[in-house]
mmCIF file of C-alpha atoms in Angstrom:
data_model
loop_
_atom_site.group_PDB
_atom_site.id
_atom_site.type_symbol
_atom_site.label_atom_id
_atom_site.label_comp_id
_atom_site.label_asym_id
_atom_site.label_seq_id
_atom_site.Cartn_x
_atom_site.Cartn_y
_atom_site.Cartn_z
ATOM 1 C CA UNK A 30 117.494 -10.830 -31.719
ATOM 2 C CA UNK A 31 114.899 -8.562 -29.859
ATOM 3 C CA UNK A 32 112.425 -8.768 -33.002
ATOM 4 C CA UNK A 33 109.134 -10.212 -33.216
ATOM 5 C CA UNK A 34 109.311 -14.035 -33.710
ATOM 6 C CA UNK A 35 106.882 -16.876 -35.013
ATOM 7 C CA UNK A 36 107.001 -20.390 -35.736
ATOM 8 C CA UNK A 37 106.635 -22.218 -37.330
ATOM 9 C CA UNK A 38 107.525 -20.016 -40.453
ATOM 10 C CA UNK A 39 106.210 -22.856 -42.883
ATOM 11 C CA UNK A 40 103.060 -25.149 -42.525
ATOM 12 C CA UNK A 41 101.400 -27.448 -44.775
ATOM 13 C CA UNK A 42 98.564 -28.986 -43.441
ATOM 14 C CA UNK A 43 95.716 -31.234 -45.356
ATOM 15 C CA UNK A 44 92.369 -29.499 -45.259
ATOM 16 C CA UNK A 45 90.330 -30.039 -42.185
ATOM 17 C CA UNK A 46 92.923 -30.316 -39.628
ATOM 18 C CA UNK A 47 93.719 -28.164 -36.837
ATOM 19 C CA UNK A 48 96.801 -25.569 -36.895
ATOM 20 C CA UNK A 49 98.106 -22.781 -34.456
ATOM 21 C CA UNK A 50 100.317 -20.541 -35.036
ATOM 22 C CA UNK A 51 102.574 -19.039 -32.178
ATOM 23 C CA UNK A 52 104.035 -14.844 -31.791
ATOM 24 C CA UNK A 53 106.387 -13.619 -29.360
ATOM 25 C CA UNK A 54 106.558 -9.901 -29.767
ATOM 26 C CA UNK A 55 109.036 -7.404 -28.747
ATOM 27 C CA UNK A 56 109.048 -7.743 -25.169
ATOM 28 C CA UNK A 57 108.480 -3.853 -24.006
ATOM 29 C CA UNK A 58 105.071 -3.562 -26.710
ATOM 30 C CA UNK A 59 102.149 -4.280 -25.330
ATOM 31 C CA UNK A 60 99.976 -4.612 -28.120
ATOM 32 C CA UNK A 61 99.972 -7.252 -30.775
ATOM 33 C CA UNK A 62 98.572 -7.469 -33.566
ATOM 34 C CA UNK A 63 97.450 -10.025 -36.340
ATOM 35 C CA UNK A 64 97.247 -9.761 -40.072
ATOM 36 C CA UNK A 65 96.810 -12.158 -43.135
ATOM 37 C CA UNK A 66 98.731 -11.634 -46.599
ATOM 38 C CA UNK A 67 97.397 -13.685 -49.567
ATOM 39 C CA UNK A 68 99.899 -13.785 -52.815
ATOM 40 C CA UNK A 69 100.186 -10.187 -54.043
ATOM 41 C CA UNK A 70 98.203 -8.406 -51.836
ATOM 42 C CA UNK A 71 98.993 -6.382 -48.614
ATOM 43 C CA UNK A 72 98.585 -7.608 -45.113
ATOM 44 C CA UNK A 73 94.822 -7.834 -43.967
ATOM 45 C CA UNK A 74 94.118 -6.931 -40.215
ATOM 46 C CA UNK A 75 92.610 -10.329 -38.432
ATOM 47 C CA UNK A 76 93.215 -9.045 -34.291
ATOM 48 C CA UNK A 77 94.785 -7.193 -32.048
ATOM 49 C CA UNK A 78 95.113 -7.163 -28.087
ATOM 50 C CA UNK A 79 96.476 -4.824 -25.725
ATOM 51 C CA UNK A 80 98.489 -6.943 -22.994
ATOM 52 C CA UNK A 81 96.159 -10.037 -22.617
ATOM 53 C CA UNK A 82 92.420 -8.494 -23.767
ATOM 54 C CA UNK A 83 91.697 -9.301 -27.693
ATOM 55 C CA UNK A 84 89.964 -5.801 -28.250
ATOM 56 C CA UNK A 85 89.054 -5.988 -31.698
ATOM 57 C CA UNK A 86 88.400 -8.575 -34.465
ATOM 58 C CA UNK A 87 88.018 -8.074 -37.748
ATOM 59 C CA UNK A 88 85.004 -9.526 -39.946
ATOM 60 C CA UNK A 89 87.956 -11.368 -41.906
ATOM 61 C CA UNK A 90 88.336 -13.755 -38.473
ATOM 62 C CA UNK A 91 85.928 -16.154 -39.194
ATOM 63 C CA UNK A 92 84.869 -18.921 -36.144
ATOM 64 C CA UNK A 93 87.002 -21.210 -36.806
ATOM 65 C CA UNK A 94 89.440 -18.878 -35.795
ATOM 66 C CA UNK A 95 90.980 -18.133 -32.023
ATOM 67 C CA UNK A 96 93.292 -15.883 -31.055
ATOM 68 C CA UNK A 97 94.853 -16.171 -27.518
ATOM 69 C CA UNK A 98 97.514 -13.938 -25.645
ATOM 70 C CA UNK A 99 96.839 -15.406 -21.912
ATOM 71 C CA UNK A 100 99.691 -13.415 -19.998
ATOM 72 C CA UNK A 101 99.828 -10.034 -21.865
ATOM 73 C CA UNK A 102 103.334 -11.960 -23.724
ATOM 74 C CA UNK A 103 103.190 -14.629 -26.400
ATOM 75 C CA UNK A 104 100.231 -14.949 -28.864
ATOM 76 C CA UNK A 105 98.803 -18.205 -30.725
ATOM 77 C CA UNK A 106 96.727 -18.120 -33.590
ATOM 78 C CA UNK A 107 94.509 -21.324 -34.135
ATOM 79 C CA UNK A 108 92.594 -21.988 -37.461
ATOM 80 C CA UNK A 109 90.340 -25.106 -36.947
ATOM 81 C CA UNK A 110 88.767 -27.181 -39.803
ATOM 82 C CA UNK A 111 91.506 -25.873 -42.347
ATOM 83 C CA UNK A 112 90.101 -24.814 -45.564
ATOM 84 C CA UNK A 113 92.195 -23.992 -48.953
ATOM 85 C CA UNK A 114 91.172 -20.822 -48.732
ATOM 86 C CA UNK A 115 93.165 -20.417 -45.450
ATOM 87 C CA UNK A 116 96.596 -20.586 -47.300
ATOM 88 C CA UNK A 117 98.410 -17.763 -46.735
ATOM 89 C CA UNK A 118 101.387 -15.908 -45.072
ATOM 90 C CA UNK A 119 99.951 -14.950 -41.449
ATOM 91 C CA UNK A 120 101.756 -12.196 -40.091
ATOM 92 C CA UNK A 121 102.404 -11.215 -36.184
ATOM 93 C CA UNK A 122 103.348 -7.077 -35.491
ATOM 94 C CA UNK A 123 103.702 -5.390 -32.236
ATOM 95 C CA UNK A 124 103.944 -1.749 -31.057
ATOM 96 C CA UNK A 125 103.530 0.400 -27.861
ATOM 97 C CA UNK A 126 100.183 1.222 -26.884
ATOM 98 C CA UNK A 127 100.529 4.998 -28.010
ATOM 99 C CA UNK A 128 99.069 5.245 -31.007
ATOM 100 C CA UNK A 129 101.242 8.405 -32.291
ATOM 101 C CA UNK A 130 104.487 7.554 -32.350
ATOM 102 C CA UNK A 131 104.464 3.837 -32.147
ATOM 103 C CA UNK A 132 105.118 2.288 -35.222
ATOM 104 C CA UNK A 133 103.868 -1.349 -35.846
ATOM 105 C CA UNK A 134 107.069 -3.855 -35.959
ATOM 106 C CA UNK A 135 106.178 -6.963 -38.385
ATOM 107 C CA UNK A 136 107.691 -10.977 -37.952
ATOM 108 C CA UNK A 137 108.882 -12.719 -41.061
ATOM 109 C CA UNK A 138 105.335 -14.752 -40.871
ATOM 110 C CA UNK A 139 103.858 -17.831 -40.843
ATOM 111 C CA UNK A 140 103.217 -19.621 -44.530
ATOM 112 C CA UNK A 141 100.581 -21.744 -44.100
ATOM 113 C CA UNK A 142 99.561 -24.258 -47.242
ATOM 114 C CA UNK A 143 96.368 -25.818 -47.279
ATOM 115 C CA UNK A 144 96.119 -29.238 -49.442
ATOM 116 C CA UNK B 4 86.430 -2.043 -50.268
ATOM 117 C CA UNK B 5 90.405 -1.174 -50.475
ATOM 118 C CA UNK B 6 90.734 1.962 -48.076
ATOM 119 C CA UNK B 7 94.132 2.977 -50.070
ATOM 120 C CA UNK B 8 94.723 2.726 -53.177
ATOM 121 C CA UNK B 9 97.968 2.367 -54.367
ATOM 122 C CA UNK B 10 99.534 2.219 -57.893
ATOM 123 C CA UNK B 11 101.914 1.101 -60.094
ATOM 124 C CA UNK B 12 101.675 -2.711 -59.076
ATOM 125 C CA UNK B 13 104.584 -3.295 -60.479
ATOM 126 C CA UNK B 14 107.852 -0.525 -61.467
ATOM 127 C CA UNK B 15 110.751 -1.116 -63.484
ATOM 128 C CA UNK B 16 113.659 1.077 -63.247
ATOM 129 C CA UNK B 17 117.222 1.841 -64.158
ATOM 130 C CA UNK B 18 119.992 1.626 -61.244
ATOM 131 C CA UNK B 19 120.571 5.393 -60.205
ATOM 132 C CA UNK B 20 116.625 5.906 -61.615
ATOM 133 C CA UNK B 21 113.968 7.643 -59.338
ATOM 134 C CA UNK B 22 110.924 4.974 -58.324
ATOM 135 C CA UNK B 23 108.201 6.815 -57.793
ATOM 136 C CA UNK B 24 105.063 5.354 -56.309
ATOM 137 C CA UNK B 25 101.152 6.469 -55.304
ATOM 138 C CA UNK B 26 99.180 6.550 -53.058
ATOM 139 C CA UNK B 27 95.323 7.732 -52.741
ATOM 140 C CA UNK B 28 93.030 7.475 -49.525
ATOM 141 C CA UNK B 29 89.171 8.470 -48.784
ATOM 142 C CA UNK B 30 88.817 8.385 -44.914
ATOM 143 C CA UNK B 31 89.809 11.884 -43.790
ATOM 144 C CA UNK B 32 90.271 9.921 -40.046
ATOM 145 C CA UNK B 33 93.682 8.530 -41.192
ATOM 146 C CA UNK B 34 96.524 10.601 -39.497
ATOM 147 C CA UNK B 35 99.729 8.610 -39.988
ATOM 148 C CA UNK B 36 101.236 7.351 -43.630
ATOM 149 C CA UNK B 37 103.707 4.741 -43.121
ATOM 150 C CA UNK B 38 105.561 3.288 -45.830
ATOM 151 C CA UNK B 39 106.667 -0.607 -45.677
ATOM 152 C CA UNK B 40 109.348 -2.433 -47.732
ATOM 153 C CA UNK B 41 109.027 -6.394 -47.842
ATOM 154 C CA UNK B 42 111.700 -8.914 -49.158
ATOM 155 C CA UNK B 43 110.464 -12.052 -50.245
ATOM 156 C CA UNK B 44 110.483 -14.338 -47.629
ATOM 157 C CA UNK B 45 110.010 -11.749 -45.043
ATOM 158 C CA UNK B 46 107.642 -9.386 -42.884
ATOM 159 C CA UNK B 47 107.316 -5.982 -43.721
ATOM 160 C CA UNK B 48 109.517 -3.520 -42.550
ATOM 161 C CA UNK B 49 108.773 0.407 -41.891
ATOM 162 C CA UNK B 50 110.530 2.622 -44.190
ATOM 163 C CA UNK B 51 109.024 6.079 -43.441
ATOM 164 C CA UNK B 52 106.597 7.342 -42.415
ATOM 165 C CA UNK B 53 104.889 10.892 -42.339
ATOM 166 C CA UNK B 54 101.750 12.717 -40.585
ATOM 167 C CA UNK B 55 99.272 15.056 -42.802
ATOM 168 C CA UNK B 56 100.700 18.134 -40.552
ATOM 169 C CA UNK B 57 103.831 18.059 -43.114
ATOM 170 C CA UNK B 58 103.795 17.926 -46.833
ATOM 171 C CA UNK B 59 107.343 16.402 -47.071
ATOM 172 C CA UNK B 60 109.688 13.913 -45.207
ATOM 173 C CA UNK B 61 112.938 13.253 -46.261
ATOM 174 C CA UNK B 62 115.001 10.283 -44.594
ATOM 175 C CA UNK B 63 118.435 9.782 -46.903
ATOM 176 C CA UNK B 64 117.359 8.358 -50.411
ATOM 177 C CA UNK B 65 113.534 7.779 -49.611
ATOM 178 C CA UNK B 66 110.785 11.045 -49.372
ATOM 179 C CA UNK B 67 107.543 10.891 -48.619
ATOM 180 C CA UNK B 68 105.454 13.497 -50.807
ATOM 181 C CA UNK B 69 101.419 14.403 -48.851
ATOM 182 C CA UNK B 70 99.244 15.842 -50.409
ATOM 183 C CA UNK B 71 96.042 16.316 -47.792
ATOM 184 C CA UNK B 72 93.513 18.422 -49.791
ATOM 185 C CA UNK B 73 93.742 15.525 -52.666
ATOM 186 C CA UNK B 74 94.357 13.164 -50.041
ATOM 187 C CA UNK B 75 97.208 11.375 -51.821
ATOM 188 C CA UNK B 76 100.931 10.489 -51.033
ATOM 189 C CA UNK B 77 103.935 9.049 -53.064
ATOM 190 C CA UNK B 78 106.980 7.504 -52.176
ATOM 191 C CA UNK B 79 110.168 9.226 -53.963
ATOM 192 C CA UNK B 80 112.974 6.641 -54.007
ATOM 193 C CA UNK B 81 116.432 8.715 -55.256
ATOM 194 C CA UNK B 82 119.221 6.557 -56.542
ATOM 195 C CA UNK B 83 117.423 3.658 -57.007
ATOM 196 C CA UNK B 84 120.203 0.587 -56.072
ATOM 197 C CA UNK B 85 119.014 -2.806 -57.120
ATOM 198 C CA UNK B 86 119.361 -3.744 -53.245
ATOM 199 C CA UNK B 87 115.888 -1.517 -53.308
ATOM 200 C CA UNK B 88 114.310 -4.206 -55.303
ATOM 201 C CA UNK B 89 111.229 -5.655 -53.329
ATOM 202 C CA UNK B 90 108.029 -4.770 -52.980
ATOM 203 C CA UNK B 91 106.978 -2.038 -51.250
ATOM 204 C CA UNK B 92 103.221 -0.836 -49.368
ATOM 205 C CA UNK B 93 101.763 2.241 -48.299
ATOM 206 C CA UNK B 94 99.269 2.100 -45.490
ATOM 207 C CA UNK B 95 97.336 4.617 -43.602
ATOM 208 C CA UNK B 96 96.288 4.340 -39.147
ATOM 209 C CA UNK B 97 93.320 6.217 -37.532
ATOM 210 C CA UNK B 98 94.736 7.395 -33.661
ATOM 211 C CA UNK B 99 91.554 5.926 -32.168
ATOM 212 C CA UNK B 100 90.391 2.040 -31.885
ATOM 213 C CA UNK B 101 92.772 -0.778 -32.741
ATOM 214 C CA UNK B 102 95.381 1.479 -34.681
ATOM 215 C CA UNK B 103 95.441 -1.127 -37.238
ATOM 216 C CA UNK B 104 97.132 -0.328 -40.363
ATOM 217 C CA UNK B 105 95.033 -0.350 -43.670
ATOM 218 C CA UNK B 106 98.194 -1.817 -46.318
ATOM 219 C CA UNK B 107 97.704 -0.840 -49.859
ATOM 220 C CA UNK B 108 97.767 -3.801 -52.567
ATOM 221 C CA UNK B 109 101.793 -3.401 -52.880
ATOM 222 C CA UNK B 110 103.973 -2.045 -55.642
ATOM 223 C CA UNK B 111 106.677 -4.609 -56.860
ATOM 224 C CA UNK B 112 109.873 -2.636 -57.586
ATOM 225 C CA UNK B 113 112.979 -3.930 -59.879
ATOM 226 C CA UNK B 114 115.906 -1.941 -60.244
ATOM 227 C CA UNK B 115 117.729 -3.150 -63.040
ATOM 228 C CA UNK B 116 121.337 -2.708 -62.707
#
C-alpha cells in the first residue's frame, strides 16, 4: 500500500497525559500536511511542512501542540496536557510541492478520545 | 469564520436519483475546487476537482458545476448508487502559502435503494 499511513488509528487517553501521533506519507510528496476533524464538521488545517521545515501553523495549534518531521519523511504529532476538547479524528495528507496540480492525498486518521 | 459554505448538510435520495450539492466561497484568491468523499471510518478521498478557468468538469457519474462571477460550485452526482452514500466536502486552495485546503462543513448523502 503506497498510501499515507498513521497509527495509531484509535487513542483514548485520560485528560492530562501526553499523546503523539505518527504519519508516513507517500514517499515521492514532499509536503505534509496536518488537519483536525471534530464530529460533523470538515477537516481543520493545524500544519504543514515542506520536506523537514514546519512552514506554517495555524492559530488552531495551540502550545501544547508539536509537530515534528526531522528527515523531510515521517511526521509525529504530539498534544501535551490532553484536554476533552482535544478529542477528535486527526488527519495526516500529503502532496507534491506544486501547488497546481498536486492534489492533497488524506490517511484514514487518528481518533483520539479524551476522558 | 467558515471560508466555504456548503449546503444541504444532509441529502436523501432515490437509487438512480441526481444528488445535487452547493457550494459558496468569498475569497476571490481561491483557484482550485476539489471535491472529497469520506466513508465512515476513513480519510477523505478526492473526487474531482475543477479550476475557475472552466465552468464544467465531467468525470463519469460526478460533474462539477462553477460558477465564478457568483462565486459558487455544486457537485452533480448522476445515477446516484447507494455505494455513493457517505459524506461528501467541498473545499477551496489559494496557489500561494501553505496550499492548505479550506473543507466545507460536509454534506451527508443517503441513497436509498
Amino acid at each position: 500500500d503506497t498510501g499515507v499511513s498513521q497509527d495509531p488509528r484509535h487513542k483514548i487517553t485520560k485528560r492530562g497525559q501526553n499523546v503523539t501521533f505518527r504519519c508516513d506519507p507517500i514517499s515521492e510528496h514532499n509536503r505534509l500536511y496536518w488537519y483536525r476533524q471534530t464530529l460533523g464538521q470538515g477537516p481543520e488545517f493545524l500544519t504543514y511542512f515542506q520536506n523537514e521545515a514546519q512552514l506554517e501553523k495555524s492559530r488552531l495549534l495551540s502550545d501544547r501542540f508539536s509537530a515534528e518531521r526531522p528527515k523531510g519523511s515521517f511526521s509525529t504529532l504530539e498534544i501535551q496536557r490532553t484536554e476533552q476538547g482535544d478529542s477528535a479524528m486527526y488527519l495526516c495528507a500529503s502532496s507534491f510541492p506544486r501547488a497546481g496540480d498536486s492534489p492533497l492525498h488524506f490517511g484514514n486518521g487518528t481518533r483520539l478520545t479524551v476522558t | 469564520q467558515q471560508q466555504v459554505k456548503q449546503s444541504p448538510q444532509s441529502l436523501i435520495v432515490q437509487k438512480g436519483g441526481i444528488s445535487i450539492i452547493n457550494c459558496a466561497y468569498e475569497n476571490t484568491a481561491f483557484d482550485y475546487f476539489p471535491w472529497y468523499q469520506q466513508f465512515p471510518g476513513k480519510g477523505p478521498a478526492l473526487l474531482i476537482a475543477i479550476r475557475p478557468d472552466v465552468s464544467e468538469k465531467k468525470e463519469g457519474r460526478f460533474t462539477i458545476s462553477f460558477n465564478k462571477s457568483a462565486k459558487q460550485f455544486s457537485l452533480h452526482i448522476m445515477d446516484s448508487q447507494p455505494g455513493d452514500s457517505a459524506t461528501y466536502f467541498c473545499a477551496a486552495r489559494t496557489q500561494t502559502g501553505a496550499n492548505n485546503l479550506f473543507f466545507g462543513t460536509g454534506t451527508r448523502l443517503t441513497v436509498i435503494p
